[in-house]
PDB file of C-alpha atoms and ligand atoms in Angstrom:
ATOM      1  CA  UNK A   1       0.000   0.000   0.000  1.00 51.00           C
ATOM      2  CA  UNK A   2       1.113   3.549  -0.618  1.00 51.00           C
ATOM      3  CA  UNK A   3       0.787   4.608   2.989  1.00 52.00           C
ATOM      4  CA  UNK A   4       2.942   7.224   4.624  1.00 45.00           C
ATOM      5  CA  UNK A   5       3.080   6.576   8.332  1.00 46.00           C
ATOM      6  CA  UNK A   6       4.584   9.981   9.065  1.00 44.00           C
ATOM      7  CA  UNK A   7       1.494  11.879   7.999  1.00 44.00           C
ATOM      8  CA  UNK A   8       1.661  15.154   9.873  1.00 47.00           C
ATOM      9  CA  UNK A   9      -2.045  15.158  10.768  1.00 50.00           C
ATOM     10  CA  UNK A  10      -1.463  12.097  12.939  1.00 53.00           C
ATOM     11  CA  UNK A  11      -4.266  10.284  11.145  1.00 65.00           C
ATOM     12  CA  UNK A  12      -3.596   7.273   9.022  1.00 73.00           C
ATOM     13  CA  UNK A  13      -4.069   8.356   5.428  1.00 84.00           C
ATOM     14  CA  UNK A  14      -6.702   6.566   3.381  1.00 86.00           C
ATOM     15  CA  UNK A  15      -5.103   3.706   1.486  1.00 90.00           C
ATOM     16  CA  UNK A  16      -5.076   4.108  -2.284  1.00 94.00           C
ATOM     17  CA  UNK A  17      -5.908   1.144  -4.504  1.00 95.00           C
ATOM     18  CA  UNK A  18      -3.028  -0.728  -6.106  1.00 94.00           C
ATOM     19  CA  UNK A  19      -2.462  -4.134  -7.701  1.00 93.00           C
ATOM     20  CA  UNK A  20      -3.107  -5.879  -4.390  1.00 97.00           C
ATOM     21  CA  UNK A  21      -6.558  -4.303  -4.188  1.00 97.00           C
ATOM     22  CA  UNK A  22      -9.936  -5.442  -5.428  1.00 98.00           C
ATOM     23  CA  UNK A  23     -13.251  -3.699  -5.882  1.00 98.00           C
ATOM     24  CA  UNK A  24     -16.053  -5.655  -4.239  1.00 97.00           C
ATOM     25  CA  UNK A  25     -19.601  -4.905  -5.350  1.00 96.00           C
ATOM     26  CA  UNK A  26     -21.920  -6.217  -2.660  1.00 94.00           C
ATOM     27  CA  UNK A  27     -25.193  -7.495  -4.140  1.00 94.00           C
ATOM     28  CA  UNK A  28     -25.799  -4.795  -6.789  1.00 96.00           C
ATOM     29  CA  UNK A  29     -29.049  -6.548  -7.739  1.00 96.00           C
ATOM     30  CA  UNK A  30     -32.444  -5.200  -8.747  1.00 97.00           C
ATOM     31  CA  UNK A  31     -34.095  -6.351  -5.533  1.00 96.00           C
ATOM     32  CA  UNK A  32     -31.866  -4.003  -3.508  1.00 94.00           C
ATOM     33  CA  UNK A  33     -32.587  -0.978  -5.692  1.00 95.00           C
ATOM     34  CA  UNK A  34     -35.853   1.026  -5.632  1.00 95.00           C
ATOM     35  CA  UNK A  35     -38.730  -1.058  -6.945  1.00 95.00           C
ATOM     36  CA  UNK A  36     -37.090  -4.248  -5.704  1.00 96.00           C
ATOM     37  CA  UNK A  37     -38.238  -6.446  -2.825  1.00 96.00           C
ATOM     38  CA  UNK A  38     -35.653  -4.969  -0.433  1.00 93.00           C
ATOM     39  CA  UNK A  39     -34.867  -1.793  -2.319  1.00 93.00           C
ATOM     40  CA  UNK A  40     -33.119   0.999  -0.456  1.00 89.00           C
ATOM     41  CA  UNK A  41     -34.621   4.422  -1.248  1.00 88.00           C
ATOM     42  CA  UNK A  42     -31.314   6.087  -2.127  1.00 87.00           C
ATOM     43  CA  UNK A  43     -30.214   3.220  -4.398  1.00 90.00           C
ATOM     44  CA  UNK A  44     -30.600   4.947  -7.751  1.00 91.00           C
ATOM     45  CA  UNK A  45     -28.372   7.821  -6.625  1.00 91.00           C
ATOM     46  CA  UNK A  46     -25.509   5.405  -6.158  1.00 94.00           C
ATOM     47  CA  UNK A  47     -25.418   4.031  -9.676  1.00 96.00           C
ATOM     48  CA  UNK A  48     -23.265   6.608 -11.478  1.00 95.00           C
ATOM     49  CA  UNK A  49     -20.788   6.629  -8.604  1.00 96.00           C
ATOM     50  CA  UNK A  50     -20.618   2.841  -8.631  1.00 97.00           C
ATOM     51  CA  UNK A  51     -19.895   3.047 -12.363  1.00 97.00           C
ATOM     52  CA  UNK A  52     -17.064   5.518 -11.686  1.00 96.00           C
ATOM     53  CA  UNK A  53     -15.400   3.061  -9.323  1.00 97.00           C
ATOM     54  CA  UNK A  54     -15.884   0.178 -11.769  1.00 97.00           C
ATOM     55  CA  UNK A  55     -14.334   2.231 -14.561  1.00 96.00           C
ATOM     56  CA  UNK A  56     -11.364   3.265 -12.404  1.00 96.00           C
ATOM     57  CA  UNK A  57     -10.544  -0.282 -11.304  1.00 96.00           C
ATOM     58  CA  UNK A  58     -11.176  -1.668 -14.765  1.00 95.00           C
ATOM     59  CA  UNK A  59      -8.847   0.836 -16.462  1.00 94.00           C
ATOM     60  CA  UNK A  60      -6.081   0.004 -14.050  1.00 95.00           C
ATOM     61  CA  UNK A  61      -6.554  -3.729 -14.494  1.00 94.00           C
ATOM     62  CA  UNK A  62      -7.361  -4.302 -10.833  1.00 96.00           C
ATOM     63  CA  UNK A  63      -9.768  -7.132 -10.006  1.00 97.00           C
ATOM     64  CA  UNK A  64     -13.489  -6.502  -9.683  1.00 98.00           C
ATOM     65  CA  UNK A  65     -15.744  -8.979  -7.936  1.00 97.00           C
ATOM     66  CA  UNK A  66     -19.465  -8.914  -7.304  1.00 97.00           C
ATOM     67  CA  UNK A  67     -21.397 -10.922  -4.772  1.00 95.00           C
ATOM     68  CA  UNK A  68     -24.986 -11.794  -5.442  1.00 95.00           C
ATOM     69  CA  UNK A  69     -27.768 -13.140  -3.294  1.00 94.00           C
ATOM     70  CA  UNK A  70     -28.833 -16.213  -5.232  1.00 96.00           C
ATOM     71  CA  UNK A  71     -31.634 -17.979  -3.445  1.00 97.00           C
ATOM     72  CA  UNK A  72     -33.683 -21.058  -4.297  1.00 98.00           C
ATOM     73  CA  UNK A  73     -37.435 -20.235  -4.489  1.00 97.00           C
ATOM     74  CA  UNK A  74     -38.222 -21.690  -1.036  1.00 96.00           C
ATOM     75  CA  UNK A  75     -35.256 -20.160   0.772  1.00 97.00           C
ATOM     76  CA  UNK A  76     -35.329 -20.132   4.578  1.00 97.00           C
ATOM     77  CA  UNK A  77     -34.849 -16.335   4.789  1.00 95.00           C
ATOM     78  CA  UNK A  78     -38.224 -15.681   3.132  1.00 97.00           C
ATOM     79  CA  UNK A  79     -41.232 -14.816   5.301  1.00 97.00           C
ATOM     80  CA  UNK A  80     -43.224 -17.691   3.777  1.00 96.00           C
ATOM     81  CA  UNK A  81     -40.651 -20.040   5.283  1.00 95.00           C
ATOM     82  CA  UNK A  82     -40.619 -18.193   8.605  1.00 95.00           C
ATOM     83  CA  UNK A  83     -37.643 -16.008   7.733  1.00 95.00           C
ATOM     84  CA  UNK A  84     -37.229 -12.241   8.195  1.00 93.00           C
ATOM     85  CA  UNK A  85     -37.309 -11.069   4.554  1.00 94.00           C
ATOM     86  CA  UNK A  86     -39.840 -10.927   1.726  1.00 97.00           C
ATOM     87  CA  UNK A  87     -39.048 -13.165  -1.220  1.00 97.00           C
ATOM     88  CA  UNK A  88     -36.002 -11.661  -2.972  1.00 97.00           C
ATOM     89  CA  UNK A  89     -33.157 -12.547  -5.330  1.00 97.00           C
ATOM     90  CA  UNK A  90     -34.610 -15.844  -6.455  1.00 98.00           C
ATOM     91  CA  UNK A  91     -32.177 -17.585  -8.801  1.00 98.00           C
ATOM     92  CA  UNK A  92     -32.842 -16.573 -12.404  1.00 97.00           C
ATOM     93  CA  UNK A  93     -35.475 -13.949 -11.506  1.00 98.00           C
ATOM     94  CA  UNK A  94     -35.402 -10.332 -12.599  1.00 98.00           C
ATOM     95  CA  UNK A  95     -34.875  -9.242  -8.989  1.00 98.00           C
ATOM     96  CA  UNK A  96     -31.699 -11.279  -8.827  1.00 98.00           C
ATOM     97  CA  UNK A  97     -30.167  -9.675 -11.924  1.00 98.00           C
ATOM     98  CA  UNK A  98     -27.574  -6.944 -11.629  1.00 97.00           C
ATOM     99  CA  UNK A  99     -29.041  -3.488 -12.170  1.00 97.00           C
ATOM    100  CA  UNK A 100     -29.040  -2.843 -15.903  1.00 95.00           C
ATOM    101  CA  UNK A 101     -27.593   0.690 -15.564  1.00 97.00           C
ATOM    102  CA  UNK A 102     -24.418  -0.679 -14.017  1.00 97.00           C
ATOM    103  CA  UNK A 103     -21.607  -1.070 -16.513  1.00 97.00           C
ATOM    104  CA  UNK A 104     -20.120  -4.389 -15.525  1.00 95.00           C
ATOM    105  CA  UNK A 105     -16.683  -5.021 -16.993  1.00 93.00           C
ATOM    106  CA  UNK A 106     -15.793  -8.143 -18.931  1.00 89.00           C
ATOM    107  CA  UNK A 107     -14.058 -10.632 -16.680  1.00 87.00           C
ATOM    108  CA  UNK A 108     -15.812  -9.513 -13.535  1.00 95.00           C
ATOM    109  CA  UNK A 109     -16.001 -12.384 -11.065  1.00 96.00           C
ATOM    110  CA  UNK A 110     -19.453 -13.198  -9.713  1.00 97.00           C
ATOM    111  CA  UNK A 111     -19.757 -14.890  -6.339  1.00 96.00           C
ATOM    112  CA  UNK A 112     -23.134 -16.430  -5.461  1.00 96.00           C
ATOM    113  CA  UNK A 113     -24.262 -16.774  -1.856  1.00 94.00           C
ATOM    114  CA  UNK A 114     -27.358 -17.928  -0.020  1.00 94.00           C
ATOM    115  CA  UNK A 115     -27.756 -20.832  -2.447  1.00 95.00           C
ATOM    116  CA  UNK A 116     -28.458 -23.401   0.261  1.00 95.00           C
ATOM    117  CA  UNK A 117     -32.192 -23.573   0.949  1.00 95.00           C
ATOM    118  CA  UNK A 118     -31.626 -24.099   4.681  1.00 95.00           C
ATOM    119  CA  UNK A 119     -28.967 -21.442   5.282  1.00 92.00           C
ATOM    120  CA  UNK A 120     -28.884 -17.707   4.816  1.00 89.00           C
ATOM    121  CA  UNK A 121     -25.614 -15.972   4.021  1.00 87.00           C
ATOM    122  CA  UNK A 122     -25.621 -12.266   4.736  1.00 85.00           C
ATOM    123  CA  UNK A 123     -21.874 -11.967   4.433  1.00 90.00           C
ATOM    124  CA  UNK A 124     -20.472 -12.405   0.947  1.00 92.00           C
ATOM    125  CA  UNK A 125     -17.850 -14.696   2.464  1.00 94.00           C
ATOM    126  CA  UNK A 126     -20.267 -17.151   4.047  1.00 91.00           C
ATOM    127  CA  UNK A 127     -20.403 -20.489   2.254  1.00 90.00           C
ATOM    128  CA  UNK A 128     -18.995 -18.846  -0.894  1.00 92.00           C
ATOM    129  CA  UNK A 129     -15.754 -18.904  -2.847  1.00 94.00           C
ATOM    130  CA  UNK A 130     -15.009 -15.228  -2.174  1.00 96.00           C
ATOM    131  CA  UNK A 131     -12.153 -15.744   0.299  1.00 96.00           C
ATOM    132  CA  UNK A 132     -10.453 -18.260  -2.025  1.00 96.00           C
ATOM    133  CA  UNK A 133     -10.794 -15.968  -5.017  1.00 96.00           C
ATOM    134  CA  UNK A 134      -9.249 -13.050  -3.158  1.00 97.00           C
ATOM    135  CA  UNK A 135      -6.426 -15.240  -1.929  1.00 96.00           C
ATOM    136  CA  UNK A 136      -5.749 -16.522  -5.459  1.00 96.00           C
ATOM    137  CA  UNK A 137      -5.574 -12.915  -6.630  1.00 96.00           C
ATOM    138  CA  UNK A 138      -3.254 -12.025  -3.720  1.00 97.00           C
ATOM    139  CA  UNK A 139      -5.616  -9.258  -2.702  1.00 97.00           C
ATOM    140  CA  UNK A 140      -4.820  -7.554   0.597  1.00 96.00           C
ATOM    141  CA  UNK A 141      -7.262  -4.661   0.452  1.00 97.00           C
ATOM    142  CA  UNK A 142     -10.872  -4.545  -0.640  1.00 96.00           C
ATOM    143  CA  UNK A 143     -12.762  -1.444  -1.668  1.00 96.00           C
ATOM    144  CA  UNK A 144     -16.374  -2.205  -0.930  1.00 94.00           C
ATOM    145  CA  UNK A 145     -19.629  -0.726  -2.148  1.00 94.00           C
ATOM    146  CA  UNK A 146     -23.207  -1.717  -2.756  1.00 92.00           C
ATOM    147  CA  UNK A 147     -26.881  -0.981  -2.165  1.00 88.00           C
ATOM    148  CA  UNK A 148     -27.422  -4.037   0.014  1.00 72.00           C
ATOM    149  CA  UNK A 149     -28.989  -4.148   3.438  1.00 70.00           C
ATOM    150  CA  UNK A 150     -27.100  -3.107   6.532  1.00 73.00           C
ATOM    151  CA  UNK A 151     -26.831  -6.748   7.601  1.00 75.00           C
ATOM    152  CA  UNK A 152     -25.186  -7.854   4.378  1.00 79.00           C
ATOM    153  CA  UNK A 153     -22.734  -4.965   4.276  1.00 82.00           C
ATOM    154  CA  UNK A 154     -21.820  -5.102   7.948  1.00 82.00           C
ATOM    155  CA  UNK A 155     -21.319  -8.829   7.992  1.00 85.00           C
ATOM    156  CA  UNK A 156     -19.246  -8.717   4.832  1.00 89.00           C
ATOM    157  CA  UNK A 157     -16.983  -6.059   6.377  1.00 88.00           C
ATOM    158  CA  UNK A 158     -16.678  -8.089   9.580  1.00 85.00           C
ATOM    159  CA  UNK A 159     -15.797 -11.269   7.719  1.00 89.00           C
ATOM    160  CA  UNK A 160     -13.203  -9.468   5.607  1.00 91.00           C
ATOM    161  CA  UNK A 161     -11.548  -8.063   8.730  1.00 87.00           C
ATOM    162  CA  UNK A 162     -11.435 -11.509  10.303  1.00 87.00           C
ATOM    163  CA  UNK A 163      -9.548 -12.730   7.254  1.00 91.00           C
ATOM    164  CA  UNK A 164      -6.992  -9.980   7.801  1.00 91.00           C
ATOM    165  CA  UNK A 165      -8.049  -7.910   4.825  1.00 94.00           C
ATOM    166  CA  UNK A 166      -7.921  -4.149   4.929  1.00 92.00           C
ATOM    167  CA  UNK A 167     -11.358  -2.739   4.071  1.00 92.00           C
ATOM    168  CA  UNK A 168     -12.214   0.616   2.573  1.00 92.00           C
ATOM    169  CA  UNK A 169     -15.929   1.352   2.562  1.00 90.00           C
ATOM    170  CA  UNK A 170     -16.788   3.558  -0.401  1.00 93.00           C
ATOM    171  CA  UNK A 171     -19.365   5.655   1.377  1.00 89.00           C
ATOM    172  CA  UNK A 172     -20.663   7.546  -1.663  1.00 91.00           C
ATOM    173  CA  UNK A 173     -21.535   4.243  -3.350  1.00 93.00           C
ATOM    174  CA  UNK A 174     -22.925   2.406  -0.359  1.00 90.00           C
ATOM    175  CA  UNK A 175     -26.400   2.327   1.142  1.00 82.00           C
ATOM    176  CA  UNK A 176     -26.990   4.623   4.093  1.00 74.00           C
ATOM    177  CA  UNK A 177     -27.559   1.532   6.218  1.00 64.00           C
ATOM    178  CA  UNK A 178     -23.857   1.241   6.799  1.00 63.00           C
ATOM    179  CA  UNK A 179     -23.124   4.266   8.940  1.00 59.00           C
ATOM    180  CA  UNK A 180     -20.001   5.346  10.742  1.00 56.00           C
ATOM    181  CA  UNK A 181     -21.701   4.559  14.055  1.00 61.00           C
ATOM    182  CA  UNK A 182     -22.391   1.091  12.888  1.00 62.00           C
ATOM    183  CA  UNK A 183     -18.819   0.588  11.828  1.00 61.00           C
ATOM    184  CA  UNK A 184     -17.657   1.654  15.279  1.00 60.00           C
ATOM    185  CA  UNK A 185     -19.621  -1.239  16.732  1.00 57.00           C
ATOM    186  CA  UNK A 186     -17.676  -3.667  14.625  1.00 55.00           C
ATOM    187  CA  UNK A 187     -13.929  -4.058  14.699  1.00 54.00           C
ATOM    188  CA  UNK A 188     -12.353  -0.807  13.636  1.00 62.00           C
ATOM    189  CA  UNK A 189      -9.027  -2.378  12.835  1.00 66.00           C
ATOM    190  CA  UNK A 190      -8.146  -1.907   9.208  1.00 75.00           C
ATOM    191  CA  UNK A 191     -11.414  -0.248   8.244  1.00 85.00           C
ATOM    192  CA  UNK A 192     -11.492   3.045   6.405  1.00 87.00           C
ATOM    193  CA  UNK A 193     -14.164   5.110   4.715  1.00 86.00           C
ATOM    194  CA  UNK A 194     -13.486   6.922   1.485  1.00 90.00           C
ATOM    195  CA  UNK A 195     -15.270   8.552  -1.409  1.00 92.00           C
ATOM    196  CA  UNK A 196     -14.352   9.260  -5.024  1.00 93.00           C
ATOM    197  CA  UNK A 197     -12.568  12.494  -4.096  1.00 91.00           C
ATOM    198  CA  UNK A 198     -10.307  10.667  -1.621  1.00 92.00           C
ATOM    199  CA  UNK A 199      -9.219   8.344  -4.402  1.00 91.00           C
ATOM    200  CA  UNK A 200      -8.937  11.044  -7.068  1.00 83.00           C
ATOM    201  CA  UNK A 201     -11.600   9.390  -9.205  1.00 85.00           C
ATOM    202  CA  UNK A 202     -13.492  11.453 -11.723  1.00 76.00           C
ATOM    203  CA  UNK A 203     -17.137  10.757 -12.612  1.00 71.00           C
ATOM    204  CA  UNK A 204     -17.757   7.964 -15.133  1.00 66.00           C
TER     205      UNK A 204
HETATM  206 ZN1   ZN B   1     -31.041 -12.808   0.763  1.00 88.66          ZN
END
């Protein structure tokens, strides 16, 4: 990482992406955008910023991965099965598709989660190949964004920290559910918040 420890402000500077970084799109699926089963109201405002990050990582040849909720029709997290959520992100449904205004790059890796009918997976790491993929790519730092619910984002950040990854939450491309206060409740070690201006990224 290009980190200068002798920053005169005394604060650790925000890490800048490099070849050991990956962009992680957390569940950028229709059901988490307005009109979807679990849509967050501010979702549509995030799209152009998400595209800016995708473009920046893509141009530099840094890896981009997306998790997706990918549930069987009778998944245990659905209210009909006694779970907490309305039916969402059913495999092959429109709600499970990535938002069509997002410009996904060729070669983007897609990681499915929540595929087991009896188990929910709020974290993108749970029961998925995400940790292995990142290890194969020798990624040390993930830049994370997405419209997903607070649970999914928080648990993904927690799991990443447990694996020893440095996490930068891209706050201008992330649902309001993941607030600074919330982050304070989870391990603060290795977690940063940044926006496009911190990373010198221009709009897509
Ligand atoms: Zn789900």
